XYZ file of C-alpha atoms in Angstrom:
436
model
C -16.003 17.196 -27.159
C -15.726 13.700 -28.239
C -13.662 11.065 -26.348
C -14.131 8.383 -29.003
C -12.402 7.824 -32.343
C -12.857 5.680 -35.165
C -9.919 3.275 -34.411
C -11.242 -0.262 -33.663
C -10.833 -2.023 -30.245
C -8.379 -4.472 -31.884
C -6.137 -1.715 -33.514
C -6.093 0.103 -30.109
C -5.208 -3.236 -28.219
C -2.230 -3.541 -30.519
C -1.299 0.106 -29.689
C -1.577 -0.285 -25.884
C 0.228 -3.610 -25.934
C 3.215 -2.431 -27.881
C 5.515 -0.843 -25.193
C 4.253 -3.416 -22.783
C 5.170 -6.300 -24.676
C 8.519 -4.786 -25.674
C 9.352 -4.919 -21.728
C 7.986 -8.527 -21.673
C 10.176 -9.487 -24.704
C 13.210 -7.887 -22.995
C 12.510 -10.099 -19.840
C 12.059 -13.227 -22.096
C 15.300 -12.694 -23.969
C 17.377 -12.268 -20.788
C 19.872 -14.931 -20.545
C 21.709 -13.656 -17.351
C 20.363 -15.254 -14.112
C 22.115 -12.787 -12.033
C 20.831 -9.625 -13.759
C 18.739 -7.398 -11.183
C 15.803 -5.583 -12.716
C 16.559 -1.739 -12.439
C 13.841 0.909 -11.101
C 13.668 2.118 -14.721
C 12.530 -1.400 -15.853
C 10.073 -1.663 -12.976
C 8.749 1.884 -13.823
C 8.310 1.192 -17.488
C 6.425 -2.251 -16.532
C 4.267 -0.351 -14.096
C 3.290 2.431 -16.480
C 2.717 0.181 -19.553
C 0.834 -2.548 -17.759
C -1.344 0.004 -16.045
C -2.374 1.794 -19.232
C -3.056 -1.600 -20.890
C -5.200 -2.640 -17.870
C -7.254 0.560 -17.916
C -7.752 0.150 -21.559
C -8.966 -3.504 -21.283
C -11.246 -2.645 -18.338
C -12.726 0.173 -20.156
C -13.800 -2.293 -22.866
C -15.105 -4.803 -20.535
C -12.178 -7.520 -20.667
C -12.909 -8.554 -17.096
C -16.097 -9.922 -18.155
C -15.006 -11.458 -21.429
C -13.837 -14.929 -21.433
C -11.509 -14.284 -24.427
C -9.614 -11.328 -23.006
C -9.903 -11.810 -19.199
C -6.642 -13.697 -18.820
C -4.709 -11.196 -20.752
C -6.227 -8.465 -18.522
C -5.204 -10.526 -15.309
C -1.748 -10.941 -16.632
C -1.255 -7.243 -16.981
C -2.650 -6.801 -13.476
C -0.147 -9.393 -12.178
C 2.784 -7.499 -13.794
C 1.703 -4.174 -12.486
C 1.336 -5.426 -8.887
C 4.468 -7.368 -8.942
C 6.466 -4.559 -10.490
C 4.949 -2.067 -8.047
C 6.231 -4.399 -5.030
C 9.510 -4.831 -6.639
C 9.949 -1.128 -7.145
C 9.712 -0.352 -3.543
C 11.814 -3.382 -2.657
C 14.400 -2.156 -5.109
C 14.204 1.244 -3.437
C 14.954 -0.177 0.000
C 18.144 -2.059 -1.403
C 19.214 1.003 -3.166
C 18.944 3.366 -0.196
C 19.831 0.921 2.672
C 23.510 1.998 2.596
C 22.125 5.549 3.279
C 20.016 4.857 6.248
C 21.430 5.276 9.465
C 20.849 2.250 11.835
C 22.935 0.808 14.572
C 26.232 -0.880 12.864
C 25.646 -4.436 11.678
C 22.354 -4.950 13.204
C 20.543 -5.495 10.183
C 22.962 -7.687 8.099
C 20.481 -10.510 7.939
C 17.847 -8.059 6.708
C 19.833 -6.935 3.738
C 20.481 -10.636 2.654
C 16.731 -11.284 3.097
C 15.700 -8.256 1.288
C 17.801 -9.126 -1.686
C 16.442 -12.714 -1.708
C 13.028 -11.221 -1.708
C 13.478 -9.107 -4.687
C 14.980 -11.974 -6.411
C 11.785 -14.177 -5.544
C 9.507 -11.379 -6.897
C 11.640 -10.775 -9.880
C 11.535 -14.490 -10.754
C 7.657 -14.396 -10.538
C 7.709 -11.814 -13.390
C 9.925 -13.676 -15.398
C 7.829 -16.829 -15.038
C 4.820 -14.714 -16.158
C 6.657 -13.193 -19.230
C 6.557 -16.066 -21.855
C 2.958 -16.812 -21.032
C 1.941 -13.173 -21.626
C 3.615 -13.506 -25.082
C 1.771 -16.787 -25.760
C -1.565 -15.105 -24.658
C -0.796 -12.056 -26.980
C -0.102 -14.439 -29.848
C -3.353 -16.353 -29.255
C -5.378 -13.040 -29.375
C -3.610 -12.129 -32.519
C -1.953 -8.970 -31.041
C 0.916 -7.766 -32.960
C 4.090 -8.728 -30.815
C 7.006 -6.483 -31.535
C 10.149 -8.043 -33.381
C 12.453 -7.089 -30.389
C 12.413 -6.215 -26.864
C 14.303 -3.039 -25.468
C 18.079 -2.934 -25.529
C 19.864 -3.536 -22.046
C 21.177 -0.045 -22.125
C 17.599 1.305 -21.962
C 17.366 0.264 -18.332
C 20.329 1.586 -16.645
C 20.696 1.530 -12.784
C 19.857 4.549 -10.813
C 23.225 4.838 -8.799
C 26.581 6.212 -10.113
C 30.134 6.699 -8.648
C 29.382 10.302 -7.668
C 27.387 12.041 -5.075
C 26.300 15.731 -5.181
C 27.902 17.862 -2.485
C 25.744 18.425 0.675
C 26.013 22.270 0.505
C 22.716 23.474 1.803
C 22.564 23.824 5.702
C 19.171 25.619 6.331
C 17.362 25.055 9.708
C 14.233 26.275 11.161
C 14.084 28.251 14.474
C 14.825 26.171 17.397
C 11.376 26.640 19.122
C 9.309 25.602 15.939
C 11.672 22.764 15.381
C 11.082 21.470 18.982
C 7.333 21.698 18.609
C 7.191 19.889 15.383
C 9.641 16.953 16.661
C 7.476 16.656 19.669
C 4.419 16.222 17.610
C 6.083 14.001 15.107
C 7.806 11.684 17.609
C 4.424 11.175 19.535
C 2.590 10.403 16.351
C 5.281 7.764 15.434
C 4.944 6.284 19.011
C 1.187 5.996 18.519
C 1.756 3.986 15.356
C 4.296 1.587 17.028
C 1.741 0.965 20.061
C -1.112 0.318 17.339
C 1.023 -1.954 15.237
C 2.214 -3.903 18.068
C -1.253 -5.343 18.460
C -0.625 -7.297 15.290
C 1.877 -9.251 17.156
C 4.486 -9.909 14.249
C 7.126 -10.937 16.815
C 7.951 -14.316 15.086
C 7.736 -16.090 11.697
C 4.532 -17.799 10.994
C 4.125 -21.068 9.221
C 1.628 -21.087 6.165
C -1.204 -22.690 8.191
C -1.057 -19.585 10.469
C -0.763 -17.231 7.623
C -3.739 -18.546 5.947
C -5.711 -18.075 9.291
C -4.551 -14.395 9.488
C -5.014 -13.511 5.710
C -7.492 -11.932 4.756
C -9.484 -12.226 7.909
C -7.231 -10.110 10.244
C -4.335 -9.151 8.027
C -5.434 -7.728 4.704
C -4.621 -4.918 2.103
C -7.017 -2.424 3.841
C -5.590 -2.909 7.449
C -1.876 -2.600 5.986
C -2.619 0.259 3.848
C -3.904 2.231 6.728
C -0.532 1.936 8.509
C 1.312 2.658 5.256
C -0.773 6.006 5.245
C -0.008 6.734 8.789
C 3.821 6.384 8.385
C 3.688 8.283 5.199
C 1.896 11.219 6.816
C 4.583 11.117 9.594
C 7.458 11.111 7.065
C 5.699 13.946 5.053
C 5.489 16.106 8.150
C 9.024 15.331 8.964
C 10.298 16.452 5.718
C 8.147 19.580 5.351
C 8.791 20.785 8.892
C 11.947 19.496 10.254
C 15.132 20.798 8.517
C 18.568 19.251 9.436
C 21.873 20.655 10.026
C 25.026 18.811 8.896
C 27.128 18.501 11.849
C 25.253 18.107 15.313
C 24.763 14.829 17.195
C 21.055 15.846 17.219
C 20.953 15.899 13.403
C 22.372 12.173 13.412
C 19.401 11.334 15.760
C 16.867 12.855 13.272
C 18.582 11.054 10.233
C 18.238 7.899 12.200
C 14.458 8.500 13.012
C 13.769 9.288 9.413
C 15.424 6.124 8.296
C 13.038 4.275 10.299
C 10.113 6.060 8.894
C 11.217 5.437 5.338
C 12.070 1.655 5.546
C 8.790 0.840 7.408
C 6.904 2.949 4.691
C 8.470 0.972 1.836
C 8.194 -2.426 3.552
C 4.506 -1.689 3.988
C 4.198 -0.542 0.320
C 5.460 -4.007 -0.830
C 3.227 -5.898 1.727
C 0.244 -3.960 0.445
C 0.872 -4.650 -3.203
C 1.238 -8.541 -2.493
C -1.834 -8.669 -0.153
C -3.775 -6.728 -3.001
C -2.611 -9.076 -5.645
C -3.311 -12.191 -3.582
C -6.788 -11.075 -2.296
C -8.147 -9.546 -5.650
C -6.784 -12.253 -8.109
C -5.958 -15.417 -6.144
C -8.017 -15.846 -3.011
C -10.831 -18.129 -3.577
C -14.254 -16.250 -2.769
C -16.367 -18.911 -4.435
C -15.608 -18.164 -8.076
C -16.346 -20.958 -10.566
C -15.828 -21.650 -14.183
C -13.972 -18.891 -16.027
C -12.872 -16.780 -13.018
C -11.931 -19.899 -11.158
C -9.880 -21.264 -14.196
C -8.150 -17.824 -14.424
C -7.261 -17.745 -10.752
C -5.832 -21.357 -10.959
C -3.807 -20.511 -13.878
C -2.268 -17.511 -12.226
C -1.581 -19.682 -9.152
C 0.314 -22.111 -11.354
C 2.581 -19.310 -12.474
C 2.908 -17.263 -9.188
C 2.790 -19.315 -6.156
C 0.335 -17.563 -3.588
C 2.182 -19.268 -0.618
C 5.249 -17.611 -1.521
C 3.554 -14.098 -1.850
C 1.918 -14.538 1.551
C 5.227 -15.677 3.267
C 7.097 -12.776 1.857
C 4.314 -10.315 2.800
C 4.037 -11.626 6.427
C 7.293 -13.195 7.291
C 9.396 -10.529 5.455
C 7.651 -7.283 5.218
C 5.478 -7.212 8.371
C 8.003 -9.071 10.476
C 10.750 -6.539 9.624
C 8.384 -3.524 9.811
C 7.647 -4.516 13.394
C 11.334 -4.728 13.997
C 12.155 -1.330 12.602
C 9.169 0.191 14.269
C 10.427 -1.291 17.664
C 14.050 -0.162 17.151
C 12.668 3.327 16.260
C 10.586 3.643 19.408
C 13.430 4.130 21.796
C 14.870 6.917 19.312
C 11.614 8.681 19.157
C 11.073 8.578 22.972
C 14.426 10.105 23.343
C 13.876 12.782 20.808
C 10.352 13.351 22.229
C 11.846 13.888 25.792
C 14.558 16.194 24.602
C 12.187 18.419 22.592
C 8.796 18.537 24.529
C 7.776 21.412 26.816
C 7.911 20.508 30.387
C 6.206 21.686 33.511
C 4.976 20.521 37.043
C 1.484 20.726 38.494
C 0.020 20.087 41.965
C -3.352 18.227 42.123
C -5.444 16.435 44.618
C -5.715 12.594 44.944
C -8.819 10.697 44.184
C -11.394 11.277 47.005
C -12.344 8.559 49.225
C -10.760 5.630 47.397
C -7.233 7.055 46.359
C -5.230 5.627 43.533
C -6.868 2.275 43.177
C -7.073 0.514 39.542
C -9.497 2.861 37.736
C -7.864 6.385 38.436
C -4.255 4.789 38.075
C -5.372 3.496 34.783
C -6.544 6.782 33.570
C -3.423 8.599 34.604
C -1.179 6.019 32.897
C -3.406 6.189 29.538
C -3.164 9.942 29.412
C 0.739 9.663 29.723
C 1.030 6.848 27.210
C -1.132 8.654 24.822
C 1.323 11.525 24.428
C 4.494 9.434 24.735
C 6.632 11.886 26.806
C 7.963 11.184 30.187
C 5.960 12.163 33.247
C 6.883 11.446 36.806
C 4.538 11.384 39.858
C 6.111 12.944 42.741
C 4.939 11.875 46.477
C 7.053 13.710 48.896
C 10.464 12.597 48.325
C 9.653 9.407 46.234
C 9.258 9.505 42.483
C 7.074 7.084 40.286
C 6.693 6.452 36.836
C 3.298 8.100 35.753
C 2.853 5.844 32.487
C 2.943 2.779 34.744
C -0.361 1.561 36.495
C 1.705 -0.557 38.913
C 3.864 2.485 39.753
C 0.921 4.722 40.433
C -0.794 2.046 42.626
C 2.519 1.677 44.515
C 2.389 5.490 45.014
C -1.193 4.969 46.200
C -0.188 2.743 48.969
C 2.441 5.480 50.083
C -0.286 8.090 49.967
C -2.654 6.246 52.028
C -0.037 5.137 54.625
C 1.449 8.796 54.981
C -2.018 10.496 54.547
C -0.953 12.677 51.574
C -3.456 14.990 50.095
C -1.641 16.647 47.179
C 0.892 15.003 44.648
C 2.936 16.521 41.914
C 3.300 15.410 38.365
C 6.438 16.562 36.361
C 7.111 16.187 32.702
C 5.465 16.599 29.240
C 3.143 19.652 29.352
C 0.418 18.308 27.137
C -0.124 15.380 29.470
C 0.038 17.454 32.533
C -2.645 19.653 30.905
C -4.945 16.458 30.757
C -4.022 15.264 34.049
C -5.273 18.450 35.483
C -8.664 18.141 33.826
C -8.848 14.571 34.983
C -8.073 15.578 38.622
C -10.595 18.384 38.557
C -13.312 15.753 37.840
C -12.045 13.422 40.797
C -10.114 11.224 38.204
C -13.453 10.135 36.572
C -15.172 8.712 39.700
C -18.082 9.782 41.994
C -17.560 9.397 45.654
C -18.684 5.938 45.495
C -15.960 5.134 43.201
C -18.176 4.446 40.201
C -17.158 5.843 36.736
C -18.644 9.252 35.612
C -18.624 10.779 31.948
C -15.146 12.440 31.048
C -14.950 15.906 29.714
C -14.532 16.010 25.863
C -10.933 16.778 25.960
C -10.239 13.307 27.442
C -12.492 11.525 24.849
C -9.542 9.478 23.717
C -9.595 7.499 27.016
C -12.982 5.991 26.293
């Protein structure tokens, strides 16, 4: 089987550019500053620019000084359109998300402004693309697409919600316990990035790409996508229960964080791959400078960090309380009795290990010492309990709550909370490897 044909590179360049340039012409000819690009337009830009970029890459355009800029412009359109597609999706779907009333009015305004900023970047690139095509003697279509070719996705009607299936309650509880726990793990991990405030450009340039980059953000994107996929596959909602409202709220948090991370990932990819100075000179340097003259890299970084990642943390944080509530309502609970750490009691190391086990699963666990109750997820609480244990010469304590955590606490207690009789650490069983 042959994968080649007799059509020349130049002829194929015309073929693979045709629909792409029709989209670009449509944008160039727009005379309505208030027009918001539709998802169909973004989709057409994504597919046509992608196939053109692949065609050019196949023929070595990235290493050809005549064609490299045309190739880079197609990549610019593809990544900006991908970011805009996800951003437009957020705006389209926001009224269907279930969040606390009026809490995110500012977000909606900023989301719209961000879409307009990214859309304007595409509009600035469009006439340059036409100029570059003409320079390369590519046949530019006579006209772009008609406005009616790119209708919006919404209409005045919604289909009836007339499917009301649901899983067996026990299976539903097990799935919710796992999904809520995984979400809480992502929240805890993402909090380490500390997007609690807006950063100035000096700080952003210190963070990107050394600490914050496409790879790190894509990891979180995939984690959230996996959680959302598990939810959609294994959790089925009913229409009327209050529990169902909580599930819809939780899914809303999955969804909006996922799409915010998609936008951030695309913007960071474009910046790192096409704009970040890694020591290029001559042709590549000139191309990068030309792109930066069209698309302001500072604006892309600001939107990636101060919009996408800033609000991703906010939505993760607001979803944390909800996930904890769902987890504690659905997890299997029990109670165990265990001994205390020999010789030294609940000092810092055993207290930390107990708290880390409870935090790992995310469910509520209480430590019971006679008539007093302590939070087993708090190192400080456990050490306070340790003082009571020593004072009252208590030899047995109880842990009550999440069965998964209790199972591991029993394993920890059986090895004297990871210490020898001198208080030195000993290797933990493989079941507790996550504590290392």
